[in-house]
PDB file of C-alpha atoms in Angstrom:
ATOM      1  CA  UNK A  29       0.000   0.000   0.000  1.00 67.00           C
ATOM      2  CA  UNK A  30       1.435   3.376  -0.988  1.00 75.00           C
ATOM      3  CA  UNK A  31       1.585   6.340   1.358  1.00 74.00           C
ATOM      4  CA  UNK A  32      -1.118   8.051  -0.707  1.00 72.00           C
ATOM      5  CA  UNK A  33      -3.443   5.068  -0.276  1.00 75.00           C
ATOM      6  CA  UNK A  34      -2.703   4.986   3.473  1.00 80.00           C
ATOM      7  CA  UNK A  35      -3.610   8.676   3.704  1.00 78.00           C
ATOM      8  CA  UNK A  36      -6.884   8.108   1.876  1.00 77.00           C
ATOM      9  CA  UNK A  37      -7.693   5.137   4.112  1.00 82.00           C
ATOM     10  CA  UNK A  38      -6.963   7.216   7.238  1.00 85.00           C
ATOM     11  CA  UNK A  39      -9.250  10.010   6.039  1.00 86.00           C
ATOM     12  CA  UNK A  40     -12.001   7.524   5.221  1.00 85.00           C
ATOM     13  CA  UNK A  41     -11.712   5.988   8.707  1.00 88.00           C
ATOM     14  CA  UNK A  42     -11.941   9.427  10.347  1.00 90.00           C
ATOM     15  CA  UNK A  43     -15.043  10.334   8.323  1.00 89.00           C
ATOM     16  CA  UNK A  44     -16.681   7.004   9.139  1.00 89.00           C
ATOM     17  CA  UNK A  45     -15.827   7.350  12.844  1.00 91.00           C
ATOM     18  CA  UNK A  46     -17.370  10.842  12.970  1.00 90.00           C
ATOM     19  CA  UNK A  47     -20.493   9.579  11.231  1.00 89.00           C
ATOM     20  CA  UNK A  48     -20.873   6.710  13.697  1.00 91.00           C
ATOM     21  CA  UNK A  49     -20.161   8.703  16.859  1.00 90.00           C
ATOM     22  CA  UNK A  50     -21.814  11.924  15.636  1.00 90.00           C
ATOM     23  CA  UNK A  51     -19.098  13.858  17.458  1.00 92.00           C
ATOM     24  CA  UNK A  52     -16.520  15.655  15.305  1.00 91.00           C
ATOM     25  CA  UNK A  53     -14.416  17.058  18.164  1.00 92.00           C
ATOM     26  CA  UNK A  54     -13.877  13.611  19.713  1.00 92.00           C
ATOM     27  CA  UNK A  55     -13.080  12.137  16.312  1.00 92.00           C
ATOM     28  CA  UNK A  56     -10.501  14.834  15.636  1.00 91.00           C
ATOM     29  CA  UNK A  57      -8.882  14.249  19.031  1.00 92.00           C
ATOM     30  CA  UNK A  58      -8.856  10.484  18.482  1.00 92.00           C
ATOM     31  CA  UNK A  59      -7.221  10.763  15.033  1.00 90.00           C
ATOM     32  CA  UNK A  60      -4.969  13.694  16.003  1.00 91.00           C
ATOM     33  CA  UNK A  61      -6.242  16.102  13.359  1.00 89.00           C
ATOM     34  CA  UNK A  62      -7.632  19.613  13.444  1.00 91.00           C
ATOM     35  CA  UNK A  63     -11.292  20.300  12.838  1.00 90.00           C
ATOM     36  CA  UNK A  64     -10.437  22.502   9.855  1.00 90.00           C
ATOM     37  CA  UNK A  65      -8.658  19.546   8.228  1.00 87.00           C
ATOM     38  CA  UNK A  66     -11.588  17.262   9.017  1.00 89.00           C
ATOM     39  CA  UNK A  67     -14.123  19.578   7.380  1.00 90.00           C
ATOM     40  CA  UNK A  68     -11.833  20.069   4.366  1.00 87.00           C
ATOM     41  CA  UNK A  69     -11.645  16.267   3.987  1.00 84.00           C
ATOM     42  CA  UNK A  70     -15.400  16.004   4.393  1.00 87.00           C
ATOM     43  CA  UNK A  71     -16.156  18.581   1.675  1.00 85.00           C
ATOM     44  CA  UNK A  72     -13.603  16.990  -0.686  1.00 80.00           C
ATOM     45  CA  UNK A  73     -15.157  13.568  -0.092  1.00 80.00           C
ATOM     46  CA  UNK A  74     -18.630  15.000  -0.714  1.00 78.00           C
ATOM     47  CA  UNK A  75     -17.434  16.535  -4.010  1.00 74.00           C
ATOM     48  CA  UNK A  76     -15.350  13.645  -5.321  1.00 71.00           C
ATOM     49  CA  UNK A  77     -16.387  10.574  -3.383  1.00 70.00           C
ATOM     50  CA  UNK A  78     -14.076   7.604  -3.859  1.00 62.00           C
ATOM     51  CA  UNK A  79     -12.558   8.909  -7.056  1.00 65.00           C
ATOM     52  CA  UNK A  80      -9.670  11.342  -7.073  1.00 63.00           C
ATOM     53  CA  UNK A  81     -10.418  14.943  -8.013  1.00 65.00           C
ATOM     54  CA  UNK A  82      -8.760  16.023 -11.232  1.00 76.00           C
ATOM     55  CA  UNK A  83      -8.289  19.427 -12.799  1.00 84.00           C
ATOM     56  CA  UNK A  84      -8.243  20.183 -16.508  1.00 88.00           C
ATOM     57  CA  UNK A  85      -5.977  22.857 -17.905  1.00 91.00           C
ATOM     58  CA  UNK A  86      -6.689  23.899 -21.474  1.00 91.00           C
ATOM     59  CA  UNK A  87      -5.204  26.386 -23.915  1.00 91.00           C
ATOM     60  CA  UNK A  88      -6.748  27.562 -27.181  1.00 90.00           C
ATOM     61  CA  UNK A  89      -4.963  29.675 -29.766  1.00 89.00           C
ATOM     62  CA  UNK A  90      -7.185  32.605 -30.777  1.00 87.00           C
ATOM     63  CA  UNK A  91      -6.037  32.644 -34.415  1.00 88.00           C
ATOM     64  CA  UNK A  92      -5.928  28.958 -35.353  1.00 89.00           C
ATOM     65  CA  UNK A  93      -8.191  27.480 -32.626  1.00 89.00           C
ATOM     66  CA  UNK A  94      -5.535  24.813 -31.961  1.00 89.00           C
ATOM     67  CA  UNK A  95      -6.130  23.291 -28.523  1.00 91.00           C
ATOM     68  CA  UNK A  96      -3.989  21.720 -25.833  1.00 92.00           C
ATOM     69  CA  UNK A  97      -5.430  19.928 -22.809  1.00 92.00           C
ATOM     70  CA  UNK A  98      -3.755  18.267 -19.847  1.00 92.00           C
ATOM     71  CA  UNK A  99      -5.208  16.773 -16.649  1.00 88.00           C
ATOM     72  CA  UNK A 100      -3.637  17.307 -13.205  1.00 88.00           C
ATOM     73  CA  UNK A 101      -4.407  15.919  -9.767  1.00 81.00           C
ATOM     74  CA  UNK A 102      -3.526  19.191  -8.039  1.00 83.00           C
ATOM     75  CA  UNK A 103      -4.669  22.734  -8.713  1.00 85.00           C
ATOM     76  CA  UNK A 104      -1.403  24.562  -7.992  1.00 90.00           C
ATOM     77  CA  UNK A 105       1.024  27.042  -9.498  1.00 93.00           C
ATOM     78  CA  UNK A 106       3.404  24.140 -10.181  1.00 94.00           C
ATOM     79  CA  UNK A 107       0.698  22.466 -12.304  1.00 93.00           C
ATOM     80  CA  UNK A 108       0.058  25.712 -14.178  1.00 94.00           C
ATOM     81  CA  UNK A 109       3.792  26.167 -14.829  1.00 96.00           C
ATOM     82  CA  UNK A 110       4.082  22.578 -16.068  1.00 96.00           C
ATOM     83  CA  UNK A 111       1.144  23.224 -18.401  1.00 96.00           C
ATOM     84  CA  UNK A 112       2.897  26.288 -19.840  1.00 96.00           C
ATOM     85  CA  UNK A 113       5.917  24.107 -20.625  1.00 95.00           C
ATOM     86  CA  UNK A 114       3.548  21.558 -22.195  1.00 94.00           C
ATOM     87  CA  UNK A 115       1.931  24.098 -24.533  1.00 94.00           C
ATOM     88  CA  UNK A 116       5.263  25.678 -25.481  1.00 93.00           C
ATOM     89  CA  UNK A 117       6.391  22.234 -26.648  1.00 92.00           C
ATOM     90  CA  UNK A 118       3.085  21.369 -28.311  1.00 90.00           C
ATOM     91  CA  UNK A 119       2.431  24.536 -30.306  1.00 90.00           C
ATOM     92  CA  UNK A 120       4.671  24.998 -33.342  1.00 89.00           C
ATOM     93  CA  UNK A 121       4.395  28.779 -33.178  1.00 90.00           C
ATOM     94  CA  UNK A 122       5.671  31.370 -30.722  1.00 92.00           C
ATOM     95  CA  UNK A 123       3.264  32.257 -27.926  1.00 93.00           C
ATOM     96  CA  UNK A 124       2.983  36.018 -27.419  1.00 94.00           C
ATOM     97  CA  UNK A 125       0.390  36.241 -24.648  1.00 94.00           C
ATOM     98  CA  UNK A 126      -1.375  34.036 -22.123  1.00 93.00           C
ATOM     99  CA  UNK A 127      -4.694  35.187 -20.673  1.00 92.00           C
ATOM    100  CA  UNK A 128      -5.887  33.625 -17.438  1.00 91.00           C
ATOM    101  CA  UNK A 129      -8.499  34.217 -14.797  1.00 88.00           C
ATOM    102  CA  UNK A 130      -7.462  35.526 -11.386  1.00 88.00           C
ATOM    103  CA  UNK A 131      -7.230  32.078  -9.793  1.00 86.00           C
ATOM    104  CA  UNK A 132      -4.681  31.284  -7.114  1.00 87.00           C
ATOM    105  CA  UNK A 133      -2.758  29.043  -9.511  1.00 90.00           C
ATOM    106  CA  UNK A 134      -1.988  31.970 -11.836  1.00 92.00           C
ATOM    107  CA  UNK A 135      -0.478  34.377  -9.309  1.00 91.00           C
ATOM    108  CA  UNK A 136       3.091  35.617  -8.685  1.00 92.00           C
ATOM    109  CA  UNK A 137       5.196  32.484  -9.234  1.00 95.00           C
ATOM    110  CA  UNK A 138       3.296  31.591 -12.417  1.00 95.00           C
ATOM    111  CA  UNK A 139       3.244  35.198 -13.627  1.00 94.00           C
ATOM    112  CA  UNK A 140       6.995  35.688 -13.314  1.00 95.00           C
ATOM    113  CA  UNK A 141       7.731  32.287 -14.848  1.00 96.00           C
ATOM    114  CA  UNK A 142       5.693  33.187 -17.930  1.00 96.00           C
ATOM    115  CA  UNK A 143       7.291  36.651 -18.131  1.00 95.00           C
ATOM    116  CA  UNK A 144      10.776  35.074 -17.923  1.00 95.00           C
ATOM    117  CA  UNK A 145       9.845  32.906 -20.916  1.00 95.00           C
ATOM    118  CA  UNK A 146       9.173  36.108 -22.885  1.00 95.00           C
ATOM    119  CA  UNK A 147       5.404  35.660 -22.882  1.00 95.00           C
ATOM    120  CA  UNK A 148       3.048  38.440 -21.782  1.00 95.00           C
ATOM    121  CA  UNK A 149       0.640  37.400 -19.015  1.00 94.00           C
ATOM    122  CA  UNK A 150      -2.726  39.169 -18.842  1.00 91.00           C
ATOM    123  CA  UNK A 151      -5.598  38.611 -16.432  1.00 90.00           C
ATOM    124  CA  UNK A 152      -9.174  38.685 -17.695  1.00 89.00           C
ATOM    125  CA  UNK A 153     -11.683  40.987 -16.011  1.00 87.00           C
ATOM    126  CA  UNK A 154     -13.155  39.662 -12.790  1.00 83.00           C
ATOM    127  CA  UNK A 155     -16.569  37.967 -12.947  1.00 78.00           C
ATOM    128  CA  UNK A 156     -16.383  37.421 -16.724  1.00 76.00           C
ATOM    129  CA  UNK A 157     -16.017  33.664 -17.246  1.00 70.00           C
ATOM    130  CA  UNK A 158     -17.020  33.995 -20.909  1.00 73.00           C
ATOM    131  CA  UNK A 159     -13.580  35.550 -21.527  1.00 70.00           C
ATOM    132  CA  UNK A 160     -11.840  32.592 -19.945  1.00 65.00           C
TER     133      UNK A 160
END
């Protein structure tokens, strides 16, 4: 059993224990976790269930409509940076600008990485998902 599987099993046991005892504070004490972590696990389990959550990153060229898609298990700046490297290798043309929403994965570290590659990074207007 991998460490990831052990972690999932531990979380599942904590959620089951809380459901049976109907007492979150005692469950958290018993498993040695904070209540914030417990509720984060609970909401993630409610969203994803047994399957692992996955995040899709996609890029579409405005001129040619060429697309690139890649799936990640984590929604982080490291994933976004890896996706930039993926599209630079996939597209046969030079990328001049990348437009993103204001998500946490596209903040400082991502922004400066893209700028260092010689690509302009622009944020779309807030509350306008149609531009995304």
